[in-house]
């Protein structure tokens, strides 16, 4: 079935869930990419504002009022955080399929059509086997050219997500039957960062499986920046993930566990360096050294940490 050209009546409706906070211009970019979808079925867009300022809310309402296509707006009233807002969005779903997109990121026009094609080939919204369709995507750092990141689903997917190198837990790559998201349960509201990873792992542990569409093209773009991201918060969320899913890490042995703990410290050091917190950066690098001293020294001698070079685009 070619979802790009099939009549709208034959195609399932999709709820598109978009959390928003203080980013009306970014949201406008996101909504344009939804409007540009080649998909012939209905797209029900739901935006949840997480307690933006009154001026921002006024601008948000003006943006939505100016659109030809309606958007369902839900308002938290106060800032409750990204996982709470995603729970609000999930609670508002009505369509047989759900997809996610963050304000400031974009879908390419063929994303939903190709993902629905694959979903229907797997049995559609009523499939007995829980599935999500992910996709390859472009990663664009501010001021740089975009580069493709590929999702390798033909592997031990739990291990792949824990490694985060060739299988990444990003909700905005995903389309799936709405009930499969509800079956996972609520997003963990103690995780202001990395709640995607926790949600993906719980999906897999409930018997879910990630699949790819037939095309290897990038189907969305992540506009990425580390500026303003709290390194201590990121590291605390890594600790929460590790403690919560320790049995999964240890399943793959002590070396695998050490590598992931090392990567968590390097990841936090990257955010600290990007935001000028050099003291905290040194602390994270010291802990990384303790996890994998030989690997750390090799990287140091290769210049991998010079002038905050751990901010190189290797991580999530």
mmCIF file of N, CA and C in Angstrom, residues 190-261:
data_model
loop_
_atom_site.group_PDB
_atom_site.id
_atom_site.type_symbol
_atom_site.label_atom_id
_atom_site.label_comp_id
_atom_site.label_asym_id
_atom_site.label_seq_id
_atom_site.Cartn_x
_atom_site.Cartn_y
_atom_site.Cartn_z
ATOM 1 N N UNK A 190 9.978 12.120 37.433
ATOM 2 C CA UNK A 190 11.242 12.432 38.118
ATOM 3 C C UNK A 190 12.388 12.585 37.121
ATOM 4 N N UNK A 191 12.099 12.475 35.822
ATOM 5 C CA UNK A 191 13.132 12.543 34.794
ATOM 6 C C UNK A 191 12.894 13.748 33.881
ATOM 7 N N UNK A 192 13.369 14.938 34.272
ATOM 8 C CA UNK A 192 13.236 16.084 33.374
ATOM 9 C C UNK A 192 14.015 15.904 32.077
ATOM 10 N N UNK A 193 15.050 15.080 32.107
ATOM 11 C CA UNK A 193 15.788 14.662 30.908
ATOM 12 C C UNK A 193 15.738 13.129 30.823
ATOM 13 N N UNK A 194 15.933 12.631 29.637
ATOM 14 C CA UNK A 194 16.076 11.190 29.385
ATOM 15 C C UNK A 194 14.801 10.399 29.639
ATOM 16 N N UNK A 195 13.651 11.079 29.732
ATOM 17 C CA UNK A 195 12.423 10.304 29.909
ATOM 18 C C UNK A 195 12.103 9.468 28.676
ATOM 19 N N UNK A 196 12.601 9.887 27.483
ATOM 20 C CA UNK A 196 12.412 9.079 26.280
ATOM 21 C C UNK A 196 13.061 7.702 26.450
ATOM 22 N N UNK A 197 14.305 7.682 26.929
ATOM 23 C CA UNK A 197 15.025 6.424 27.083
ATOM 24 C C UNK A 197 14.294 5.498 28.045
ATOM 25 N N UNK A 198 13.870 6.030 29.166
ATOM 26 C CA UNK A 198 13.121 5.224 30.131
ATOM 27 C C UNK A 198 11.854 4.664 29.490
ATOM 28 N N UNK A 199 11.141 5.479 28.724
ATOM 29 C CA UNK A 199 9.880 5.060 28.110
ATOM 30 C C UNK A 199 10.125 3.971 27.070
ATOM 31 N N UNK A 200 11.166 4.133 26.261
ATOM 32 C CA UNK A 200 11.503 3.117 25.257
ATOM 33 C C UNK A 200 11.867 1.797 25.926
ATOM 34 N N UNK A 201 12.682 1.846 26.963
ATOM 35 C CA UNK A 201 13.084 0.613 27.632
ATOM 36 C C UNK A 201 11.874 -0.117 28.216
ATOM 37 N N UNK A 202 10.963 0.624 28.805
ATOM 38 C CA UNK A 202 9.763 0.007 29.362
ATOM 39 C C UNK A 202 8.897 -0.612 28.265
ATOM 40 N N UNK A 203 8.851 0.043 27.102
ATOM 41 C CA UNK A 203 8.121 -0.507 25.962
ATOM 42 C C UNK A 203 8.715 -1.848 25.545
ATOM 43 N N UNK A 204 10.031 -1.910 25.422
ATOM 44 C CA UNK A 204 10.673 -3.166 25.025
ATOM 45 C C UNK A 204 10.478 -4.242 26.086
ATOM 46 N N UNK A 205 10.548 -3.888 27.343
ATOM 47 C CA UNK A 205 10.402 -4.879 28.399
ATOM 48 C C UNK A 205 8.969 -5.426 28.487
ATOM 49 N N UNK A 206 8.023 -4.714 27.895
ATOM 50 C CA UNK A 206 6.652 -5.208 27.823
ATOM 51 C C UNK A 206 6.397 -5.993 26.533
ATOM 52 N N UNK A 207 7.466 -6.321 25.810
ATOM 53 C CA UNK A 207 7.334 -7.128 24.610
ATOM 54 C C UNK A 207 7.257 -6.347 23.329
ATOM 55 N N UNK A 208 7.471 -5.040 23.374
ATOM 56 C CA UNK A 208 7.427 -4.220 22.173
ATOM 57 C C UNK A 208 8.654 -4.404 21.301
ATOM 58 N N UNK A 209 8.539 -3.945 20.059
ATOM 59 C CA UNK A 209 9.634 -4.042 19.099
ATOM 60 C C UNK A 209 9.645 -2.816 18.204
ATOM 61 N N UNK A 210 10.843 -2.280 17.965
ATOM 62 C CA UNK A 210 11.025 -1.150 17.055
ATOM 63 C C UNK A 210 11.237 -1.667 15.646
ATOM 64 N N UNK A 211 10.615 -1.001 14.683
ATOM 65 C CA UNK A 211 10.759 -1.342 13.275
ATOM 66 C C UNK A 211 11.111 -0.092 12.489
ATOM 67 N N UNK A 212 11.596 -0.313 11.273
ATOM 68 C CA UNK A 212 11.941 0.774 10.361
ATOM 69 C C UNK A 212 11.022 0.750 9.152
ATOM 70 N N UNK A 213 10.735 1.906 8.541
ATOM 71 C CA UNK A 213 10.019 1.913 7.267
ATOM 72 C C UNK A 213 10.903 1.339 6.162
ATOM 73 N N UNK A 214 10.351 1.172 4.994
ATOM 74 C CA UNK A 214 11.109 0.556 3.899
ATOM 75 C C UNK A 214 12.218 1.455 3.380
ATOM 76 N N UNK A 215 12.071 2.754 3.541
ATOM 77 C CA UNK A 215 13.073 3.699 3.034
ATOM 78 C C UNK A 215 14.143 3.989 4.088
ATOM 79 N N UNK A 216 15.405 4.137 3.637
ATOM 80 C CA UNK A 216 16.508 4.483 4.532
ATOM 81 C C UNK A 216 16.754 5.986 4.593
ATOM 82 N N UNK A 217 15.939 6.785 3.915
ATOM 83 C CA UNK A 217 16.116 8.233 3.936
ATOM 84 C C UNK A 217 15.824 8.788 5.324
ATOM 85 N N UNK A 218 16.388 9.937 5.629
ATOM 86 C CA UNK A 218 16.040 10.631 6.872
ATOM 87 C C UNK A 218 14.616 11.154 6.756
ATOM 88 N N UNK A 219 13.848 10.983 7.816
ATOM 89 C CA UNK A 219 12.447 11.400 7.781
ATOM 90 C C UNK A 219 12.135 12.543 8.747
ATOM 91 N N UNK A 220 13.146 12.991 9.489
ATOM 92 C CA UNK A 220 12.959 14.150 10.355
ATOM 93 C C UNK A 220 14.327 14.738 10.679
ATOM 94 N N UNK A 221 14.319 15.930 11.279
ATOM 95 C CA UNK A 221 15.578 16.609 11.610
ATOM 96 C C UNK A 221 15.493 17.127 13.042
ATOM 97 N N UNK A 222 16.572 16.896 13.771
ATOM 98 C CA UNK A 222 16.716 17.336 15.155
ATOM 99 C C UNK A 222 17.635 18.550 15.160
ATOM 100 N N UNK A 223 17.111 19.705 15.522
ATOM 101 C CA UNK A 223 17.913 20.927 15.639
ATOM 102 C C UNK A 223 18.498 20.953 17.050
ATOM 103 N N UNK A 224 19.808 20.726 17.146
ATOM 104 C CA UNK A 224 20.417 20.398 18.433
ATOM 105 C C UNK A 224 21.320 21.511 18.950
ATOM 106 N N UNK A 225 21.254 21.735 20.255
ATOM 107 C CA UNK A 225 22.160 22.648 20.943
ATOM 108 C C UNK A 225 22.272 22.214 22.397
ATOM 109 N N UNK A 226 23.483 22.379 22.975
ATOM 110 C CA UNK A 226 23.680 22.073 24.389
ATOM 111 C C UNK A 226 23.509 23.305 25.271
ATOM 112 N N UNK A 227 23.407 24.490 24.652
ATOM 113 C CA UNK A 227 23.383 25.731 25.420
ATOM 114 C C UNK A 227 22.160 25.757 26.336
ATOM 115 N N UNK A 228 22.430 26.066 27.618
ATOM 116 C CA UNK A 228 21.352 26.189 28.590
ATOM 117 C C UNK A 228 20.925 24.881 29.227
ATOM 118 N N UNK A 229 21.535 23.771 28.830
ATOM 119 C CA UNK A 229 21.160 22.493 29.432
ATOM 120 C C UNK A 229 22.008 22.235 30.666
ATOM 121 N N UNK A 230 21.355 21.938 31.753
ATOM 122 C CA UNK A 230 21.985 21.803 33.062
ATOM 123 C C UNK A 230 22.726 20.472 33.144
ATOM 124 N N UNK A 231 24.055 20.524 33.219
ATOM 125 C CA UNK A 231 24.858 19.305 33.260
ATOM 126 C C UNK A 231 24.537 18.463 34.494
ATOM 127 N N UNK A 232 24.335 19.123 35.634
ATOM 128 C CA UNK A 232 24.037 18.381 36.857
ATOM 129 C C UNK A 232 22.694 17.657 36.737
ATOM 130 N N UNK A 233 21.732 18.306 36.107
ATOM 131 C CA UNK A 233 20.432 17.667 35.903
ATOM 132 C C UNK A 233 20.549 16.472 34.973
ATOM 133 N N UNK A 234 21.325 16.647 33.897
ATOM 134 C CA UNK A 234 21.532 15.545 32.963
ATOM 135 C C UNK A 234 22.183 14.365 33.672
ATOM 136 N N UNK A 235 23.215 14.646 34.471
ATOM 137 C CA UNK A 235 23.903 13.542 35.162
ATOM 138 C C UNK A 235 22.990 12.881 36.198
ATOM 139 N N UNK A 236 22.172 13.674 36.894
ATOM 140 C CA UNK A 236 21.246 13.096 37.866
ATOM 141 C C UNK A 236 20.227 12.190 37.176
ATOM 142 N N UNK A 237 19.810 12.572 35.980
ATOM 143 C CA UNK A 237 18.858 11.729 35.250
ATOM 144 C C UNK A 237 19.524 10.443 34.768
ATOM 145 N N UNK A 238 20.794 10.524 34.373
ATOM 146 C CA UNK A 238 21.525 9.299 34.052
ATOM 147 C C UNK A 238 21.571 8.360 35.261
ATOM 148 N N UNK A 239 21.815 8.931 36.443
ATOM 149 C CA UNK A 239 21.847 8.116 37.660
ATOM 150 C C UNK A 239 20.499 7.453 37.905
ATOM 151 N N UNK A 240 19.424 8.219 37.723
ATOM 152 C CA UNK A 240 18.072 7.673 37.903
ATOM 153 C C UNK A 240 17.817 6.534 36.909
ATOM 154 N N UNK A 241 18.209 6.726 35.652
ATOM 155 C CA UNK A 241 18.035 5.682 34.638
ATOM 156 C C UNK A 241 18.823 4.430 35.030
ATOM 157 N N UNK A 242 20.076 4.630 35.452
ATOM 158 C CA UNK A 242 20.907 3.482 35.811
ATOM 159 C C UNK A 242 20.314 2.731 36.999
ATOM 160 N N UNK A 243 19.898 3.462 38.027
ATOM 161 C CA UNK A 243 19.330 2.802 39.200
ATOM 162 C C UNK A 243 18.025 2.082 38.867
ATOM 163 N N UNK A 244 17.227 2.691 38.020
ATOM 164 C CA UNK A 244 15.924 2.127 37.683
ATOM 165 C C UNK A 244 16.052 0.886 36.812
ATOM 166 N N UNK A 245 17.051 0.881 35.925
ATOM 167 C CA UNK A 245 17.212 -0.211 34.968
ATOM 168 C C UNK A 245 18.541 -0.948 35.164
ATOM 169 N N UNK A 246 19.012 -0.973 36.398
ATOM 170 C CA UNK A 246 20.314 -1.585 36.684
ATOM 171 C C UNK A 246 20.372 -3.032 36.191
ATOM 172 N N UNK A 247 19.284 -3.760 36.335
ATOM 173 C CA UNK A 247 19.277 -5.164 35.933
ATOM 174 C C UNK A 247 19.529 -5.299 34.431
ATOM 175 N N UNK A 248 19.108 -4.313 33.644
ATOM 176 C CA UNK A 248 19.357 -4.368 32.208
ATOM 177 C C UNK A 248 20.827 -4.099 31.900
ATOM 178 N N UNK A 249 21.423 -3.137 32.580
ATOM 179 C CA UNK A 249 22.847 -2.865 32.371
ATOM 180 C C UNK A 249 23.692 -4.071 32.758
ATOM 181 N N UNK A 250 23.419 -4.622 33.933
ATOM 182 C CA UNK A 250 24.260 -5.721 34.414
ATOM 183 C C UNK A 250 24.034 -7.003 33.619
ATOM 184 N N UNK A 251 22.915 -7.098 32.916
ATOM 185 C CA UNK A 251 22.659 -8.254 32.047
ATOM 186 C C UNK A 251 23.802 -8.453 31.059
ATOM 187 N N UNK A 252 24.438 -7.365 30.630
ATOM 188 C CA UNK A 252 25.457 -7.440 29.579
ATOM 189 C C UNK A 252 26.880 -7.465 30.127
ATOM 190 N N UNK A 253 27.015 -7.595 31.423
ATOM 191 C CA UNK A 253 28.330 -7.814 32.010
ATOM 192 C C UNK A 253 28.980 -6.558 32.552
ATOM 193 N N UNK A 254 30.032 -6.735 33.375
ATOM 194 C CA UNK A 254 30.675 -5.588 34.039
ATOM 195 C C UNK A 254 31.360 -4.628 33.074
ATOM 196 N N UNK A 255 31.969 -5.138 31.991
ATOM 197 C CA UNK A 255 32.628 -4.229 31.058
ATOM 198 C C UNK A 255 31.615 -3.322 30.385
ATOM 199 N N UNK A 256 30.508 -3.882 29.927
ATOM 200 C CA UNK A 256 29.458 -3.071 29.310
ATOM 201 C C UNK A 256 28.974 -2.001 30.288
ATOM 202 N N UNK A 257 28.784 -2.393 31.535
ATOM 203 C CA UNK A 257 28.310 -1.444 32.541
ATOM 204 C C UNK A 257 29.309 -0.313 32.742
ATOM 205 N N UNK A 258 30.603 -0.646 32.841
ATOM 206 C CA UNK A 258 31.624 0.393 33.021
ATOM 207 C C UNK A 258 31.644 1.352 31.841
ATOM 208 N N UNK A 259 31.516 0.813 30.639
ATOM 209 C CA UNK A 259 31.520 1.666 29.448
ATOM 210 C C UNK A 259 30.362 2.658 29.495
ATOM 211 N N UNK A 260 29.184 2.186 29.886
ATOM 212 C CA UNK A 260 28.022 3.082 29.928
ATOM 213 C C UNK A 260 28.163 4.131 31.031
ATOM 214 N N UNK A 261 28.712 3.747 32.182
ATOM 215 C CA UNK A 261 28.944 4.730 33.242
ATOM 216 C C UNK A 261 29.978 5.768 32.808
#
